[in-house]
Amino acid sequence: LTVPLFLFEMGAMLAPALRDSFPPRLNLLVQLALATPVVLWGGWPFFERGWASLRTRNFNMFTLIALGTGAAFLYSLARTAQALFAPPGNLAGHDVSHATTGVGALHDVYFEAAAGITTLVLLGQVLELRARAKTSGAIRKLLALAPKTARVVRPDGREEDVPLESVAVGDTLRVRPGEKVPVDGMVIEGASAVDESMLTGEPIPVEKTRGSDVTGGTLNKAGSIVMKAGRVGRDTLLSQIVRLVGEAQRSRAPIQRLADAVASWFVPAVVVVSVLTFAAWAAFGPRPRLAHALVNAVAVLIIACPCALGLATPMSIMVGTGRGAQAGILVKNAEALEQLEKVNTLVVDKTGTLTEGKPKIVKIRAFGAFDEKELLRLAASLERASEHPLAAAVTAAAEAAGVTLALSKEFSSIPGRGARARIEGHDVAVGGLSLFEEISWSPSFPNDLLAEADAERAKGHTVLFVAVDGEPAGFLAAADPVKPSAAAAIAEMHRLGLRVVMLTGDAKATAESVGKELGIDEIIAGVLPTAKAEAVARLKGEGRIVAMAGDGVNDAPALAASDVGIAMGTGTDVAIESADVTLLKGDLSGLARARRLSKATMSNIRQNLVFAFVYNVLGIPVAAGLLYPFFGLLLSPVIASAAMTLSSVSVISNALRLRRVPL
């Protein structure tokens, strides 16, 4: 409705011949018909909130919107009624109308201004609401991690699947390979490797045997286990994570808009000036005094109308977020950009954020008659039959080295220790030192080799010993390598004045090794998801403005609790949904680009607010008639509307500069 209204009105102004050939009363009726549903239906919430702000004296942007659109519409409605009931001769042309009333009864209407303001502000509101609507997706995805059913083992040995809600504390449950652990509890029978990356973010499954604790939502990778339910329903760790994310999202305070702060004094000032203008012209102005008083009072309100103010933030946000997307930075809301500029502490997860998130073989140490290539060939030939992530790292290393693998026979896996098989007539075993005790081997690994293995463990690496026919052959060391971009990104964060804190569920030795390599300021290791959120809360309690970067489900509570949550695009959907900013390429260097984008966008918004007000502030005295006693000049509502349009053009043009901002 607003687009044809603008074309209808502005087209008539630019083409007087078209204007004069159009029936005057029909002109006004068409404008009235187009503008009324926009202002009174689409803009009704603005009038409600504007009225509420007047009642409570908490003036904000909606006060200006309600006053501006209301003044323009009511004034135009009054002028339309005056023109429609005037004698037909007085509507023949603009000049006659001026001669009759002192103002343009036919053409000095501002239906297009009232409709345009309403539409543009609604556009900004829609963009913000669409971003906010996505926050509930994180809760839904967290809840989806829990299985729908559990397999209960009855006292008579009978097994049956029951709804998860039916599981009670003390129930005996069986978890088969490939199934999710239904609730928190303890293993009472069997052994397996459980993928706990949804909790710790670590890609290497944890070996579980009798007496080990297991957590609901984690994935059983290998063997079948029987467990006893310990915590169910709202008491499980997954449910606690869901609660933490929800509470953190609800407790995030809305940021006070700069426009609202300015409006708190600007609105009453405009109203006072408009009233004084009316009174002054009604008492001292030339005849017809009432007409001059009304026109100048309305001119004051129109030139103060917040059309550009409604555009100032949404335009910069739209252009800025578009520019960010080109650089791999997905920003969900304006609050995130505003806060990111103020952040002074960056908290980062290790796995998947600073590191690749996938184990790789980083060292091969051969011993005795074996060289590194042969050691890798034998180990990979054995591990090819295993589904363990470390086995995948060994086979990937062999593939990268161009090694041809041999056929393995009689493969057997010993959960929590390693595996063995017959390869080319030789008995080969790969795993921890405890593996060899399990299979009654006593390979004599020399002290210097064991010392090298200890050095690798001190770095947080996982060591796999290899023995052939009961004799030592060497070891392989696996690690989660640091991302190539991480060091430069951390250095850039330091240059920007940020303190960098590593927050990880991994072991202290591994975390300190990575932290030392990258120059991390503070390391907090071995923490569960609840502790991550608590650590972020502690930093915020110290007066710091905290940004949290992570990629796993375990990071979701901390992401939601931070001032700005930043997710790696290569991470889990839950982390991405919980975050305010997502680095689509999973590249930590995007953090520096996001910070620069924030600074550029907020600077642009401040410039826009200046543009939005400078025309109004300079134009208000002129609209009030300040120049009339000296030069006989009046700022009619038409000129006031043009000034308002010019301020909008300035805001849009300035916001478009963000498309070229270097990141």
XYZ file of C-alpha atoms in Angstrom:
663
model
C 0.000 0.000 0.000
C 2.864 2.402 0.756
C 4.653 1.945 -2.586
C 1.705 3.000 -4.772
C 1.010 5.826 -2.324
C 4.528 7.187 -2.827
C 4.317 6.753 -6.595
C 0.903 8.396 -6.639
C 1.815 11.426 -4.531
C 5.447 12.014 -5.529
C 4.670 11.373 -9.207
C 2.004 14.079 -9.109
C 4.480 16.512 -7.516
C 7.101 15.845 -10.193
C 4.573 16.050 -13.056
C 2.234 19.027 -12.475
C 0.352 18.290 -15.685
C -0.539 14.853 -14.403
C -1.532 16.406 -11.078
C -3.778 19.036 -12.637
C -5.492 16.506 -14.923
C -6.414 14.251 -12.012
C -9.705 14.978 -10.194
C -8.663 16.729 -6.941
C -11.131 15.049 -4.615
C -10.340 11.603 -6.051
C -6.625 12.361 -5.493
C -7.220 12.931 -1.795
C -9.570 9.970 -1.405
C -7.078 7.548 -3.022
C -4.282 8.755 -0.730
C -6.555 8.472 2.294
C -7.644 4.952 1.294
C -4.042 3.773 0.812
C -2.619 5.369 3.970
C -5.361 4.559 6.477
C -4.793 0.765 6.792
C -1.021 1.296 6.921
C -1.118 3.851 9.712
C -4.129 2.678 11.736
C -3.641 -1.097 11.331
C 0.060 -1.669 10.609
C 1.161 1.169 12.872
C -1.310 0.575 15.693
C 1.295 -1.170 17.929
C 3.452 1.957 17.633
C 0.599 4.123 18.867
C -0.012 1.726 21.774
C 3.659 1.751 22.791
C 3.937 5.485 22.190
C 0.917 6.112 24.427
C 2.389 3.809 27.067
C 5.679 5.742 26.953
C 3.805 9.011 27.455
C 1.834 7.603 30.389
C 4.951 6.230 32.092
C 7.180 9.129 30.956
C 9.722 6.617 29.624
C 10.188 8.317 26.260
C 11.707 6.229 23.480
C 11.753 5.787 19.739
C 8.102 4.721 19.711
C 7.120 8.031 21.275
C 8.612 9.824 18.284
C 7.077 7.389 15.815
C 3.608 7.737 17.331
C 3.814 11.538 17.470
C 5.269 11.868 13.985
C 2.934 9.505 12.175
C -0.042 10.660 14.240
C 0.619 14.345 13.544
C 1.182 13.779 9.823
C -1.913 11.578 9.458
C -4.295 13.690 11.559
C -3.121 16.909 9.919
C -3.567 15.341 6.476
C -6.988 14.032 7.485
C -8.079 17.503 8.602
C -6.767 19.103 5.396
C -8.558 16.437 3.350
C -11.849 17.086 5.113
C -11.382 20.828 4.597
C -10.671 20.357 0.900
C -13.497 17.862 0.306
C -16.118 20.181 1.800
C -14.776 23.356 0.176
C -16.654 24.861 -2.759
C -15.658 23.129 -6.045
C -14.042 26.266 -7.452
C -11.514 26.368 -4.635
C -10.110 22.943 -5.663
C -9.346 23.858 -9.265
C -5.714 24.510 -8.531
C -3.055 24.835 -5.926
C -2.896 28.623 -6.090
C -6.605 29.031 -5.527
C -6.372 26.752 -2.512
C -3.621 28.893 -1.043
C -5.637 32.009 -1.665
C -8.584 30.507 0.138
C -6.953 29.099 3.252
C -3.409 30.403 3.406
C -2.054 26.851 2.843
C -2.356 24.185 0.189
C -5.565 22.393 1.179
C -5.254 19.907 -1.654
C -1.568 19.161 -1.927
C -0.140 19.900 1.526
C -1.098 16.495 2.854
C 1.390 13.998 4.263
C -0.258 10.634 3.939
C 2.832 9.249 2.195
C 5.066 10.442 5.062
C 2.879 8.774 7.715
C 2.679 5.504 5.743
C 6.383 5.544 4.841
C 7.493 5.994 8.461
C 5.236 3.151 9.593
C 6.444 0.764 6.885
C 10.146 1.459 7.357
C 10.028 1.070 11.130
C 7.997 -2.139 10.787
C 10.705 -3.474 8.467
C 13.341 -2.943 11.157
C 11.117 -4.636 13.746
C 10.556 -7.678 11.520
C 14.284 -8.147 10.918
C 14.987 -8.111 14.653
C 12.107 -10.450 15.541
C 13.159 -12.984 12.888
C 16.622 -13.174 14.452
C 15.230 -13.585 17.975
C 12.852 -16.376 16.898
C 15.795 -18.696 16.234
C 16.961 -18.885 19.857
C 14.480 -21.630 20.789
C 16.071 -23.947 18.201
C 19.011 -24.628 20.521
C 16.713 -26.061 23.200
C 14.956 -28.315 20.688
C 18.230 -29.715 19.381
C 19.529 -30.368 22.888
C 16.386 -32.274 23.786
C 16.772 -34.326 20.592
C 20.095 -35.708 21.858
C 18.327 -37.942 24.368
C 16.998 -41.250 22.966
C 13.251 -41.771 22.961
C 13.401 -45.244 24.518
C 15.570 -47.357 26.833
C 16.087 -51.122 26.959
C 15.268 -52.321 30.478
C 16.601 -55.637 31.788
C 13.971 -57.176 34.083
C 14.916 -59.264 37.186
C 13.946 -62.473 35.325
C 16.386 -61.619 32.515
C 13.687 -60.503 30.101
C 14.502 -57.326 28.112
C 12.036 -54.792 26.734
C 12.093 -51.296 25.267
C 10.231 -48.681 27.313
C 9.723 -44.908 26.890
C 12.555 -42.888 28.383
C 10.118 -41.243 30.801
C 9.398 -44.651 32.354
C 13.003 -45.256 33.453
C 13.431 -45.025 37.248
C 16.510 -44.703 39.447
C 17.986 -48.171 40.046
C 16.674 -49.730 36.803
C 19.053 -52.047 34.938
C 19.504 -50.990 31.305
C 21.282 -52.542 28.344
C 23.009 -50.264 25.824
C 23.946 -51.980 22.571
C 26.619 -50.820 20.082
C 25.525 -47.739 18.146
C 22.859 -46.760 20.701
C 22.777 -43.658 22.869
C 23.083 -44.002 26.633
C 19.538 -43.233 27.871
C 20.253 -41.745 31.340
C 23.154 -41.051 33.694
C 24.401 -44.105 35.580
C 27.170 -46.672 36.149
C 28.361 -49.650 34.107
C 27.790 -52.919 35.984
C 28.626 -55.360 33.182
C 30.601 -55.368 29.911
C 33.084 -52.928 28.358
C 32.931 -50.481 25.479
C 34.207 -47.219 24.049
C 31.720 -44.340 24.497
C 31.791 -41.173 22.407
C 31.418 -38.327 24.934
C 32.155 -35.510 22.492
C 28.700 -34.036 23.137
C 29.911 -33.360 26.699
C 33.652 -32.786 26.512
C 34.048 -31.900 22.855
C 36.825 -34.481 22.657
C 36.747 -36.703 19.527
C 38.419 -39.755 21.122
C 35.916 -42.182 22.733
C 36.397 -42.980 26.412
C 36.833 -46.618 27.419
C 34.138 -47.778 29.853
C 34.353 -50.885 32.021
C 32.634 -52.145 35.158
C 32.284 -49.273 37.663
C 32.661 -46.482 35.048
C 30.178 -43.607 35.012
C 28.202 -43.007 31.812
C 26.140 -39.969 30.816
C 22.771 -39.806 29.066
C 22.968 -38.696 25.438
C 26.492 -40.044 24.843
C 26.996 -42.633 22.097
C 28.048 -46.232 22.722
C 30.494 -47.034 19.919
C 31.713 -50.622 20.318
C 30.705 -53.257 22.884
C 27.437 -53.950 24.677
C 27.180 -52.724 28.272
C 24.706 -53.123 31.109
C 24.236 -50.097 33.359
C 22.305 -49.080 36.450
C 20.286 -45.854 36.177
C 21.524 -43.215 38.607
C 19.953 -39.915 37.510
C 16.831 -39.687 35.364
C 14.496 -37.030 33.981
C 15.345 -33.455 34.988
C 18.324 -34.648 37.048
C 20.436 -35.888 34.109
C 23.404 -33.843 32.949
C 21.799 -33.302 29.536
C 18.671 -31.876 31.182
C 20.865 -29.566 33.258
C 22.536 -28.329 30.064
C 19.098 -27.676 28.551
C 18.099 -25.676 31.639
C 21.335 -23.686 31.628
C 20.939 -22.688 27.990
C 17.337 -21.655 28.553
C 18.092 -19.629 31.670
C 21.088 -17.904 30.105
C 19.059 -16.924 27.056
C 16.203 -15.557 29.146
C 18.522 -13.642 31.487
C 20.367 -11.806 28.716
C 19.458 -8.154 29.297
C 18.386 -6.101 26.269
C 20.842 -3.391 25.320
C 19.630 0.165 25.747
C 19.434 1.752 22.347
C 21.284 4.968 21.736
C 18.225 6.222 19.885
C 16.068 5.679 22.967
C 18.553 7.540 25.137
C 18.493 10.550 22.817
C 14.711 10.323 22.467
C 14.301 10.614 26.229
C 15.115 14.325 25.965
C 14.433 14.912 22.274
C 10.720 13.973 22.388
C 9.644 16.325 25.176
C 11.722 19.093 23.629
C 9.973 18.681 20.269
C 6.513 18.634 21.875
C 7.266 21.742 23.920
C 8.631 23.592 20.871
C 5.567 22.592 18.811
C 3.160 23.816 21.493
C 5.065 27.086 21.950
C 5.122 27.551 18.188
C 1.349 27.172 17.970
C 0.805 29.541 20.865
C 3.197 32.172 19.506
C 1.713 32.184 15.999
C -1.835 32.128 17.365
C -1.105 35.185 19.523
C 1.288 37.258 17.410
C 1.300 35.862 13.867
C -0.216 37.412 10.744
C -3.749 36.588 9.712
C -5.155 34.000 9.420
C -3.403 33.365 12.741
C -4.925 29.963 13.493
C -3.953 28.588 10.078
C -0.369 29.838 10.434
C -0.180 28.472 13.978
C -1.407 25.018 12.926
C 0.858 24.757 9.875
C 4.014 25.812 11.713
C 3.289 23.604 14.737
C 2.793 20.629 12.423
C 5.964 21.557 10.493
C 7.896 21.284 13.758
C 6.487 17.807 14.432
C 7.052 16.642 10.847
C 10.662 17.777 10.660
C 11.234 15.989 13.981
C 9.515 12.864 12.638
C 11.866 9.873 13.139
C 11.896 8.423 9.629
C 15.696 8.497 9.465
C 15.866 7.404 13.105
C 13.868 4.310 12.233
C 16.349 3.573 9.428
C 19.568 4.429 11.276
C 20.083 1.082 13.031
C 18.303 -1.399 10.681
C 20.095 -0.098 7.555
C 23.540 -0.366 9.149
C 22.721 -3.785 10.571
C 21.404 -5.069 7.232
C 24.422 -3.864 5.276
C 26.896 -4.800 8.030
C 25.571 -8.337 8.429
C 25.608 -8.775 4.658
C 29.236 -7.677 4.575
C 29.963 -10.070 7.424
C 28.400 -12.987 5.538
C 30.777 -12.324 2.645
C 33.653 -12.699 5.115
C 32.219 -15.881 6.672
C 30.677 -14.144 9.722
C 27.005 -14.886 10.444
C 25.530 -12.389 12.909
C 22.094 -13.149 14.341
C 21.138 -9.856 15.970
C 22.138 -6.250 16.441
C 22.857 -6.740 20.152
C 25.695 -9.123 19.291
C 27.393 -6.556 17.054
C 26.973 -3.854 19.672
C 28.411 -5.998 22.473
C 31.236 -7.447 20.382
C 32.750 -3.982 20.077
C 32.960 -3.751 23.889
C 34.338 -7.268 24.565
C 37.639 -7.327 26.494
C 37.883 -11.067 27.307
C 37.721 -13.903 24.790
C 37.027 -17.419 26.112
C 37.802 -20.209 23.633
C 37.196 -23.946 23.635
C 40.142 -26.132 22.587
C 38.816 -29.004 20.490
C 37.351 -27.924 17.171
C 38.065 -24.267 17.908
C 41.816 -24.045 18.452
C 42.440 -27.584 17.157
C 41.165 -29.589 14.188
C 38.930 -31.844 16.322
C 40.221 -35.041 14.679
C 43.169 -37.095 16.015
C 46.213 -37.476 13.759
C 49.451 -39.415 14.054
C 52.119 -36.851 14.944
C 55.076 -39.139 15.686
C 56.285 -42.605 14.613
C 59.132 -44.117 16.650
C 60.462 -47.415 15.349
C 62.657 -49.789 17.349
C 64.901 -52.740 16.575
C 64.641 -54.272 13.123
C 61.658 -52.152 12.132
C 61.789 -48.824 10.312
C 59.032 -46.183 10.546
C 57.336 -47.185 7.304
C 57.168 -50.879 8.248
C 55.945 -50.037 11.757
C 53.163 -47.885 10.284
C 52.245 -50.607 7.742
C 51.823 -53.297 10.401
C 49.893 -51.024 12.780
C 47.555 -49.773 10.032
C 46.975 -53.303 8.698
C 45.753 -54.280 12.152
C 43.780 -51.092 12.897
C 41.954 -51.232 9.559
C 39.568 -53.753 11.148
C 38.796 -51.434 14.095
C 36.201 -48.629 14.286
C 38.079 -46.712 16.982
C 38.900 -43.049 16.034
C 42.573 -43.665 16.863
C 42.494 -46.600 14.458
C 41.163 -44.242 11.788
C 44.069 -41.874 12.518
C 46.586 -44.721 12.032
C 45.067 -45.872 8.732
C 44.835 -42.261 7.517
C 48.537 -41.784 8.248
C 49.373 -44.969 6.297
C 47.267 -43.816 3.361
C 48.986 -40.426 3.371
C 52.390 -42.172 3.377
C 51.409 -44.376 0.432
C 51.802 -47.587 2.405
C 50.226 -50.781 1.020
C 48.381 -52.596 3.799
C 48.415 -56.332 4.428
C 45.497 -58.642 5.182
C 44.876 -59.232 8.875
C 43.446 -62.424 10.381
C 42.106 -63.434 13.780
C 41.466 -59.793 14.741
C 40.395 -59.265 18.328
C 39.735 -56.047 20.257
C 40.416 -55.701 23.967
C 38.195 -52.773 25.152
C 40.150 -50.070 26.922
C 43.514 -51.586 26.010
C 43.986 -52.138 22.275
C 43.801 -54.871 19.614
C 45.771 -57.787 18.135
C 45.734 -59.809 14.892
C 47.783 -62.169 12.671
C 49.486 -60.296 9.822
C 51.633 -62.125 7.270
C 52.262 -64.927 9.763
C 53.223 -62.565 12.590
C 51.287 -61.872 15.784
C 50.892 -58.057 16.013
C 49.478 -56.082 18.963
C 48.807 -52.308 19.166
C 47.657 -50.428 22.274
C 48.673 -49.269 25.751
C 51.201 -51.064 27.930
C 48.335 -52.708 29.817
C 47.406 -54.524 26.591
C 50.520 -56.662 26.765
C 49.773 -57.680 30.339
C 46.282 -58.692 29.215
C 47.631 -60.990 26.491
C 50.511 -62.235 28.685
C 53.251 -60.641 26.628
C 56.321 -59.042 28.177
C 57.973 -56.965 25.443
C 61.118 -55.267 26.765
C 60.668 -51.678 25.654
C 63.995 -49.897 26.385
C 64.081 -47.037 28.888
C 64.926 -44.397 26.297
C 61.879 -45.425 24.232
C 59.646 -45.306 27.307
C 61.084 -41.870 28.168
C 60.191 -40.622 24.681
C 56.674 -42.004 25.129
C 56.370 -40.215 28.483
C 57.441 -36.978 26.809
C 54.661 -37.391 24.252
C 52.114 -38.009 27.013
C 53.321 -34.871 28.780
C 52.297 -32.956 25.658
C 48.835 -34.465 25.944
C 49.372 -36.947 23.126
C 47.984 -40.504 23.120
C 50.682 -43.206 22.764
C 50.049 -46.547 20.990
C 52.785 -49.148 21.564
C 53.410 -51.766 18.875
C 54.799 -55.263 19.486
C 55.414 -58.076 16.970
C 55.610 -61.699 18.119
C 56.060 -60.529 21.688
C 58.974 -58.221 20.858
C 58.913 -54.366 20.981
C 58.625 -52.631 17.590
C 58.085 -48.978 18.608
C 55.179 -46.617 19.211
C 52.848 -44.171 17.477
C 51.780 -40.869 19.057
C 48.366 -39.373 18.197
C 47.223 -35.818 18.853
C 44.557 -33.339 17.876
C 46.622 -30.837 15.822
C 46.323 -27.086 16.290
C 44.585 -25.273 13.429
C 47.082 -23.462 11.165
C 45.238 -20.164 11.641
C 45.013 -20.376 15.453
C 48.370 -18.790 16.381
C 47.889 -15.778 14.118
C 44.298 -15.374 15.323
C 45.321 -15.386 19.007
C 48.104 -12.892 18.263
C 45.567 -10.654 16.533
C 43.251 -10.880 19.569
C 46.137 -9.700 21.759
C 46.796 -6.794 19.384
C 43.130 -5.831 19.708
C 43.574 -5.706 23.494
C 41.665 -8.892 24.403
C 42.615 -11.305 27.159
C 42.346 -14.885 25.843
C 41.180 -17.695 28.153
C 41.105 -21.385 27.135
C 38.178 -23.315 28.643
C 38.227 -27.049 27.887
C 37.043 -30.410 29.146
C 40.346 -31.979 28.076
C 43.183 -33.029 30.382
C 45.383 -30.344 31.919
C 48.574 -31.552 30.228
C 47.009 -31.416 26.761
C 45.437 -28.015 27.410
C 48.681 -26.520 28.730
C 50.622 -27.861 25.762
C 48.241 -26.184 23.310
C 48.044 -23.038 25.449
C 51.811 -22.664 25.587
C 52.122 -23.156 21.832
C 49.531 -20.451 21.109
C 50.337 -17.980 23.887
C 47.009 -18.286 25.730
C 46.770 -15.944 28.752
C 44.792 -18.289 31.062
C 43.961 -22.011 30.929
C 40.996 -23.679 32.665
C 41.053 -27.439 31.945
C 39.056 -30.520 32.881
C 35.716 -28.730 33.167
C 32.217 -30.090 32.507
C 29.545 -28.060 30.664
C 28.081 -26.681 33.916
C 31.537 -25.567 35.041
C 32.102 -23.829 31.699
C 29.025 -21.693 32.221
C 30.143 -20.996 35.800
C 33.600 -19.916 34.589
C 32.016 -17.478 32.130
C 29.759 -16.155 34.912
C 32.813 -15.689 37.158
C 34.608 -13.642 34.502
C 31.495 -11.515 33.983
C 31.285 -11.073 37.751
C 34.750 -9.526 37.637
C 33.346 -6.784 35.429
C 34.590 -8.237 32.168
C 32.622 -8.260 28.928
C 33.037 -11.835 27.720
C 32.844 -13.423 24.283
C 32.835 -17.234 24.216
C 33.920 -19.216 21.135
C 33.133 -22.941 20.908
C 31.792 -25.673 18.660
C 30.306 -28.503 20.757
C 27.130 -29.252 22.678
C 29.264 -28.946 25.795
C 29.880 -25.295 24.908
C 26.183 -24.397 24.515
C 25.559 -23.222 28.122
C 28.716 -21.087 28.124
C 27.865 -19.653 24.691
C 24.412 -18.668 25.923
C 25.735 -17.298 29.236
C 28.398 -15.087 27.639
C 27.824 -11.522 26.502
C 28.528 -12.665 22.942
C 28.472 -16.356 21.963
C 30.584 -17.254 18.920
C 30.207 -20.690 17.292
C 32.421 -22.414 14.761
C 30.408 -23.209 11.620
C 32.043 -26.640 11.529
C 30.660 -27.457 14.994
C 27.367 -28.838 16.243
C 23.985 -27.325 15.364
C 23.250 -26.758 19.063
C 26.376 -24.638 19.506
C 25.499 -22.637 16.391
C 21.898 -22.109 17.556
C 23.056 -21.022 21.031
C 25.536 -18.493 19.666
C 25.007 -14.890 18.602
C 27.737 -15.041 15.961
C 28.763 -18.019 13.815
C 32.065 -18.238 11.942
C 30.824 -20.156 8.916
C 34.232 -21.414 7.818
C 35.160 -22.627 11.310
C 38.213 -20.397 11.085
C 39.323 -18.731 14.316
C 40.806 -15.822 12.385
C 37.192 -14.863 11.715
C 37.051 -13.611 15.325
C 39.295 -10.673 14.447
C 37.194 -9.959 11.363
C 34.025 -10.090 13.465
C 35.512 -7.594 15.916
C 36.441 -5.211 13.097
C 32.957 -5.617 11.607
C 31.429 -4.717 14.969
C 33.512 -1.572 15.330
C 32.734 -0.457 11.766
C 29.005 -1.138 12.090
C 28.583 0.589 15.447
C 30.557 3.595 14.205
C 28.264 3.696 11.168
C 25.150 3.540 13.376
C 26.398 6.480 15.451
C 27.041 8.461 12.279
C 23.538 7.613 11.063
C 21.997 8.829 14.295
C 23.829 12.127 13.867
C 22.504 12.419 10.303
C 19.027 11.498 11.553
C 18.991 14.293 14.117
C 21.073 17.061 12.579
C 18.394 17.960 10.005
C 15.724 17.868 12.684
C 17.692 19.913 15.218
C 18.650 22.538 12.644
C 15.236 22.526 11.013
C 13.086 22.783 14.150
C 13.891 26.478 14.859
C 13.268 27.328 11.204
C 10.017 25.346 11.205
C 8.962 27.207 14.343
C 9.341 30.488 12.434
C 12.625 31.795 13.859
C 13.618 33.355 10.512
C 10.222 34.930 9.780
C 10.741 38.215 11.710
C 14.072 38.815 9.922
C 13.643 37.433 6.401
C 9.953 36.620 6.120
C 10.839 32.922 5.603
C 8.684 30.042 6.763
C 9.489 26.336 6.615
C 6.279 24.824 5.325
C 5.388 21.195 6.067
C 6.362 20.405 2.456
C 9.919 21.635 3.036
C 9.946 19.910 6.407
C 9.029 16.671 4.672
C 11.805 17.226 2.102
C 14.341 17.756 4.892
C 13.132 14.583 6.543
C 13.552 12.730 3.239
C 17.044 14.167 2.812
C 18.035 12.874 6.244
C 16.800 9.416 5.240
C 18.828 9.521 2.021
C 21.911 10.507 4.027
C 21.397 7.605 6.423
C 20.937 5.065 3.618
C 23.944 6.337 1.668
C 26.143 6.235 4.757
C 25.015 2.718 5.676
C 25.859 1.475 2.180
C 29.496 2.395 2.785
C 29.728 -0.689 5.013
C 29.675 -2.841 1.877
C 33.257 -1.762 1.222
C 34.633 -1.840 4.779
C 37.882 -3.863 4.926
C 37.797 -6.857 7.279
